[in-house]
PDB file of C-alpha atoms in Angstrom:
ATOM      1  CA  LEU G   1      23.658  48.541  23.851  1.00  0.00           C
ATOM      2  CA  PRO G   2      20.932  45.918  24.543  1.00  0.00           C
ATOM      3  CA  TYR G   3      23.438  43.140  23.737  1.00  0.00           C
ATOM      4  CA  TYR G   4      26.105  44.623  26.059  1.00  0.00           C
ATOM      5  CA  ASN G   5      23.492  44.854  28.831  1.00  0.00           C
ATOM      6  CA  THR G   6      22.415  41.350  28.115  1.00  0.00           C
ATOM      7  CA  VAL G   7      25.797  40.010  28.296  1.00  0.00           C
ATOM      8  CA  TRP G   8      26.475  41.598  31.777  1.00  0.00           C
ATOM      9  CA  PHE G   9      23.229  40.613  33.013  1.00  0.00           C
ATOM     10  CA  MET G  10      23.639  37.015  32.099  1.00  0.00           C
ATOM     11  CA  VAL G  11      27.161  36.969  33.451  1.00  0.00           C
ATOM     12  CA  ALA G  12      25.866  38.133  36.799  1.00  0.00           C
ATOM     13  CA  VAL G  13      23.068  35.553  36.585  1.00  0.00           C
ATOM     14  CA  SER G  14      25.860  32.847  36.099  1.00  0.00           C
ATOM     15  CA  PHE G  15      27.846  33.990  38.914  1.00  0.00           C
ATOM     16  CA  LEU G  16      24.712  34.093  41.194  1.00  0.00           C
ATOM     17  CA  SER G  17      23.764  30.568  40.011  1.00  0.00           C
ATOM     18  CA  ARG G  18      27.454  29.369  40.761  1.00  0.00           C
ATOM     19  CA  ALA G  19      26.942  30.621  44.383  1.00  0.00           C
ATOM     20  CA  LEU G  20      23.558  28.851  44.619  1.00  0.00           C
ATOM     21  CA  LEU G  21      24.651  25.593  43.132  1.00  0.00           C
ATOM     22  CA  ASP G  22      25.281  23.734  46.505  1.00  0.00           C
ATOM     23  CA  ILE G  23      22.131  25.169  48.016  1.00  0.00           C
ATOM     24  CA  ILE G  24      19.484  24.456  45.395  1.00  0.00           C
ATOM     25  CA  GLY G  25      21.096  22.035  42.920  1.00  0.00           C
ATOM     26  CA  TYR G  26      21.672  22.415  39.222  1.00  0.00           C
ATOM     27  CA  ARG G  27      18.239  21.672  38.003  1.00  0.00           C
ATOM     28  CA  ALA G  28      16.724  24.497  39.991  1.00  0.00           C
ATOM     29  CA  LEU G  29      19.454  26.910  38.345  1.00  0.00           C
ATOM     30  CA  GLY G  30      17.914  25.960  35.079  1.00  0.00           C
ATOM     31  CA  SER G  31      14.824  27.759  36.221  1.00  0.00           C
ATOM     32  CA  ILE G  32      16.924  30.859  37.278  1.00  0.00           C
ATOM     33  CA  PHE G  33      18.426  30.816  33.765  1.00  0.00           C
ATOM     34  CA  LEU G  34      14.830  30.539  32.393  1.00  0.00           C
ATOM     35  CA  LEU G  35      13.721  33.488  34.424  1.00  0.00           C
ATOM     36  CA  ALA G  36      16.701  35.549  33.207  1.00  0.00           C
ATOM     37  CA  ILE G  37      15.853  34.792  29.701  1.00  0.00           C
ATOM     38  CA  LEU G  38      12.226  36.005  30.358  1.00  0.00           C
ATOM     39  CA  THR G  39      13.559  39.166  32.095  1.00  0.00           C
ATOM     40  CA  VAL G  40      15.789  39.971  29.010  1.00  0.00           C
ATOM     41  CA  ALA G  41      12.772  39.427  26.876  1.00  0.00           C
ATOM     42  CA  SER G  42      10.716  41.960  28.876  1.00  0.00           C
ATOM     43  CA  PHE G  43      13.339  44.638  28.390  1.00  0.00           C
ATOM     44  CA  ALA G  44      15.053  43.928  25.071  1.00  0.00           C
ATOM     45  CA  GLY G  45      14.138  42.757  21.548  1.00  0.00           C
ATOM     46  CA  GLY G  46      14.297  39.394  19.884  1.00  0.00           C
ATOM     47  CA  GLY G  47      17.959  39.354  19.183  1.00  0.00           C
ATOM     48  CA  PRO G  48      19.119  39.857  22.799  1.00  0.00           C
ATOM     49  CA  THR G  49      16.656  37.419  24.070  1.00  0.00           C
ATOM     50  CA  LEU G  50      17.943  34.850  21.678  1.00  0.00           C
ATOM     51  CA  PHE G  51      21.477  35.589  22.634  1.00  0.00           C
ATOM     52  CA  ALA G  52      20.411  35.198  26.387  1.00  0.00           C
ATOM     53  CA  ALA G  53      18.995  31.777  25.437  1.00  0.00           C
ATOM     54  CA  VAL G  54      22.191  30.610  23.709  1.00  0.00           C
ATOM     55  CA  PHE G  55      24.276  32.047  26.507  1.00  0.00           C
ATOM     56  CA  SER G  56      22.115  30.251  29.120  1.00  0.00           C
ATOM     57  CA  ALA G  57      22.184  27.034  27.240  1.00  0.00           C
ATOM     58  CA  ILE G  58      26.016  27.029  26.848  1.00  0.00           C
ATOM     59  CA  VAL G  59      26.728  28.133  30.448  1.00  0.00           C
ATOM     60  CA  TRP G  60      24.148  25.903  32.203  1.00  0.00           C
ATOM     61  CA  ASN G  61      25.202  22.817  30.034  1.00  0.00           C
ATOM     62  CA  PHE G  62      28.997  23.438  30.478  1.00  0.00           C
ATOM     63  CA  PHE G  63      29.357  24.596  34.087  1.00  0.00           C
ATOM     64  CA  PHE G  64      26.366  23.045  35.879  1.00  0.00           C
ATOM     65  CA  ILE G  65      24.871  19.846  34.137  1.00  0.00           C
ATOM     66  CA  PRO G  66      26.841  16.752  35.168  1.00  0.00           C
ATOM     67  CA  PRO G  67      29.261  15.846  33.757  1.00  0.00           C
ATOM     68  CA  THR G  68      30.512  19.342  34.269  1.00  0.00           C
ATOM     69  CA  TRP G  69      33.079  21.024  31.884  1.00  0.00           C
ATOM     70  CA  THR G  70      31.647  19.168  28.942  1.00  0.00           C
ATOM     71  CA  PHE G  71      28.858  19.909  26.514  1.00  0.00           C
ATOM     72  CA  ALA G  72      27.371  16.287  27.025  1.00  0.00           C
ATOM     73  CA  ILE G  73      23.666  16.079  28.132  1.00  0.00           C
ATOM     74  CA  SER G  74      22.803  12.757  29.474  1.00  0.00           C
ATOM     75  CA  SER G  75      19.400  13.394  31.027  1.00  0.00           C
ATOM     76  CA  LEU G  76      16.238  13.923  29.027  1.00  0.00           C
ATOM     77  CA  GLU G  77      15.039  16.457  31.598  1.00  0.00           C
ATOM     78  CA  ASP G  78      18.153  18.496  31.168  1.00  0.00           C
ATOM     79  CA  PHE G  79      17.692  18.439  27.399  1.00  0.00           C
ATOM     80  CA  MET G  80      14.192  19.537  27.795  1.00  0.00           C
ATOM     81  CA  MET G  81      15.252  22.323  30.002  1.00  0.00           C
ATOM     82  CA  VAL G  82      17.802  23.666  27.403  1.00  0.00           C
ATOM     83  CA  ALA G  83      15.100  23.420  24.733  1.00  0.00           C
ATOM     84  CA  SER G  84      12.642  25.359  26.826  1.00  0.00           C
ATOM     85  CA  PHE G  85      15.393  28.257  26.855  1.00  0.00           C
ATOM     86  CA  PHE G  86      14.909  28.641  23.179  1.00  0.00           C
ATOM     87  CA  VAL G  87      11.212  28.384  23.216  1.00  0.00           C
ATOM     88  CA  ALA G  88      11.036  31.050  26.003  1.00  0.00           C
ATOM     89  CA  ALA G  89      13.479  33.265  24.022  1.00  0.00           C
ATOM     90  CA  LEU G  90      11.281  32.951  20.880  1.00  0.00           C
ATOM     91  CA  VAL G  91       8.013  33.623  22.616  1.00  0.00           C
ATOM     92  CA  GLY G  92       9.257  36.212  24.714  1.00  0.00           C
ATOM     93  CA  GLY G  93      11.130  37.962  21.898  1.00  0.00           C
ATOM     94  CA  LEU G  94       7.979  37.817  19.609  1.00  0.00           C
ATOM     95  CA  LEU G  95       5.852  39.227  22.389  1.00  0.00           C
ATOM     96  CA  THR G  96       8.136  42.070  23.292  1.00  0.00           C
ATOM     97  CA  THR G  97       8.439  43.000  19.606  1.00  0.00           C
ATOM     98  CA  ARG G  98       4.586  42.886  19.140  1.00  0.00           C
ATOM     99  CA  ILE G  99       4.102  45.087  22.404  1.00  0.00           C
ATOM    100  CA  ARG G 100       6.679  47.660  21.159  1.00  0.00           C
ATOM    101  CA  ARG G 101       5.113  47.826  17.746  1.00  0.00           C
ATOM    102  CA  GLN G 102       1.650  48.330  19.240  1.00  0.00           C
ATOM    103  CA  GLU G 103       3.025  50.988  21.656  1.00  0.00           C
ATOM    104  CA  SER G 104       4.448  52.836  18.676  1.00  0.00           C
ATOM    105  CA  VAL G 105       1.234  52.794  16.745  1.00  0.00           C
ATOM    106  CA  LEU G 106      -0.726  54.064  19.769  1.00  0.00           C
ATOM    107  CA  GLU G 107       1.734  56.963  20.072  1.00  0.00           C
ATOM    108  CA  ILE G 108       1.095  57.869  16.463  1.00  0.00           C
ATOM    109  CA  ARG G 109      -2.597  57.677  17.074  1.00  0.00           C
ATOM    110  CA  GLU G 110      -2.611  59.712  20.170  1.00  0.00           C
ATOM    111  CA  SER G 111      -0.491  62.441  18.468  1.00  0.00           C
ATOM    112  CA  GLU G 112      -2.792  62.599  15.457  1.00  0.00           C
ATOM    113  CA  THR G 113      -5.967  62.574  17.692  1.00  0.00           C
ATOM    114  CA  ARG G 114      -4.470  65.550  19.724  1.00  0.00           C
ATOM    115  CA  LEU G 115      -3.627  67.397  16.547  1.00  0.00           C
ATOM    116  CA  LEU G 116      -7.161  66.960  15.220  1.00  0.00           C
ATOM    117  CA  TYR G 117      -8.578  67.958  18.518  1.00  0.00           C
ATOM    118  CA  GLU G 118      -6.441  71.193  18.676  1.00  0.00           C
ATOM    119  CA  LEU G 119      -7.370  71.954  14.994  1.00  0.00           C
ATOM    120  CA  VAL G 120     -11.117  71.532  15.604  1.00  0.00           C
ATOM    121  CA  ARG G 121     -10.923  73.647  18.765  1.00  0.00           C
ATOM    122  CA  ASN G 122      -8.952  76.357  17.058  1.00  0.00           C
ATOM    123  CA  LEU G 123     -11.235  76.543  14.106  1.00  0.00           C
ATOM    124  CA  SER G 124     -14.230  76.879  16.379  1.00  0.00           C
ATOM    125  CA  GLU G 125     -12.933  80.149  17.399  1.00  0.00           C
ATOM    126  CA  VAL G 126     -12.103  81.834  14.093  1.00  0.00           C
ATOM    127  CA  GLN G 127     -13.629  84.999  12.796  1.00  0.00           C
ATOM    128  CA  SER G 128     -12.710  84.843   9.132  1.00  0.00           C
ATOM    129  CA  GLU G 129     -11.725  82.567   6.320  1.00  0.00           C
ATOM    130  CA  ARG G 130      -8.158  83.829   6.352  1.00  0.00           C
ATOM    131  CA  GLN G 131      -7.912  83.066  10.058  1.00  0.00           C
ATOM    132  CA  ALA G 132      -9.116  79.645   9.453  1.00  0.00           C
ATOM    133  CA  ALA G 133      -6.787  79.066   6.568  1.00  0.00           C
ATOM    134  CA  GLN G 134      -3.752  80.439   8.835  1.00  0.00           C
ATOM    135  CA  ILE G 135      -4.731  77.858  11.591  1.00  0.00           C
ATOM    136  CA  LEU G 136      -5.024  75.039   9.078  1.00  0.00           C
ATOM    137  CA  SER G 137      -1.713  76.017   7.504  1.00  0.00           C
ATOM    138  CA  GLU G 138      -0.025  75.983  10.951  1.00  0.00           C
ATOM    139  CA  THR G 139      -1.346  72.506  11.543  1.00  0.00           C
ATOM    140  CA  ILE G 140      -0.350  71.201   8.167  1.00  0.00           C
ATOM    141  CA  LYS G 141       3.236  72.667   8.647  1.00  0.00           C
ATOM    142  CA  ARG G 142       3.463  71.094  12.188  1.00  0.00           C
ATOM    143  CA  GLN G 143       2.098  67.761  11.005  1.00  0.00           C
ATOM    144  CA  PHE G 144       3.680  67.059   7.850  1.00  0.00           C
ATOM    145  CA  LYS G 145       6.763  69.433   8.170  1.00  0.00           C
ATOM    146  CA  SER G 146       6.399  70.557   4.440  1.00  0.00           C
ATOM    147  CA  SER G 147       5.858  73.606   2.549  1.00  0.00           C
ATOM    148  CA  HIS G 148       2.413  74.224   1.235  1.00  0.00           C
ATOM    149  CA  SER G 149      -0.128  76.797   0.028  1.00  0.00           C
ATOM    150  CA  ILE G 150      -3.715  77.281   0.655  1.00  0.00           C
ATOM    151  CA  LEU G 151      -5.755  78.891  -2.108  1.00  0.00           C
ATOM    152  CA  PHE G 152      -9.247  80.207  -1.972  1.00  0.00           C
ATOM    153  CA  VAL G 153     -11.654  80.049  -4.954  1.00  0.00           C
ATOM    154  CA  ARG G 154     -14.285  82.729  -5.452  1.00  0.00           C
ATOM    155  CA  SER G 155     -16.933  82.590  -8.193  1.00  0.00           C
ATOM    156  CA  GLY G 156     -15.017  79.784  -9.918  1.00  0.00           C
ATOM    157  CA  LYS G 157     -11.638  81.801  -9.887  1.00  0.00           C
ATOM    158  CA  LEU G 158      -8.480  81.786  -7.658  1.00  0.00           C
ATOM    159  CA  ASP G 159      -8.419  84.667  -5.241  1.00  0.00           C
ATOM    160  CA  THR G 160      -4.658  85.284  -5.025  1.00  0.00           C
ATOM    161  CA  GLN G 161      -5.221  87.929  -2.430  1.00  0.00           C
ATOM    162  CA  LEU G 162      -5.902  85.167   0.185  1.00  0.00           C
ATOM    163  CA  LEU G 163      -3.076  83.040  -0.438  1.00  0.00           C
ATOM    164  CA  VAL G 164      -1.689  81.481   2.795  1.00  0.00           C
ATOM    165  CA  GLY G 165       1.631  79.331   2.958  1.00  0.00           C
ATOM    166  CA  LYS G 166       4.253  79.249   0.403  1.00  0.00           C
ATOM    167  CA  HIS G 167       4.219  81.895  -2.303  1.00  0.00           C
ATOM    168  CA  LEU G 168       3.539  80.274  -5.539  1.00  0.00           C
ATOM    169  CA  SER G 169       5.054  81.182  -8.881  1.00  0.00           C
ATOM    170  CA  GLU G 170       3.112  82.215 -11.901  1.00  0.00           C
ATOM    171  CA  LYS G 171       3.543  78.727 -13.376  1.00  0.00           C
ATOM    172  CA  HIS G 172       2.205  77.049 -10.178  1.00  0.00           C
ATOM    173  CA  LEU G 173      -0.737  79.485 -10.143  1.00  0.00           C
ATOM    174  CA  ALA G 174      -1.602  78.566 -13.615  1.00  0.00           C
ATOM    175  CA  VAL G 175      -1.649  74.956 -12.752  1.00  0.00           C
ATOM    176  CA  ALA G 176      -3.855  75.655  -9.758  1.00  0.00           C
TER     177      ALA G 176
END
């Protein structure tokens, strides 16, 4: 979907640029294509951004840089602009990827912090060990989405009467 949206966005930019060609000139249109690449970079990942750069370079070169309808670039300034498309795409794509990765890490940290806060708040209100084990068991189940058991030890021996969570077989109890 990001590539699909990028294609249609870049096609729209190309038609807009064609309409503006006689008003602002082909070199100013290069800046519009560069802005379009940076816009794609802010919404999509590295792949669509690089695609936008290639698309921009081809379209701008073929349809706008004199001589038009060829891939020849005779001016150093025009070549530098085409090269800047790729530099902008690489930098924009890398920055977007880094920001999304940091956002994901922050969401995970926020979730874990909220879970710990709720656990501490709930544990501060408990009246018995069994109630504390129940709260801990619910938290473990919600966070790790796995089956588990909480066992109590009294005087160096397992107290199987206070088992919380998944019921354990005799073999598992022997190992515990």
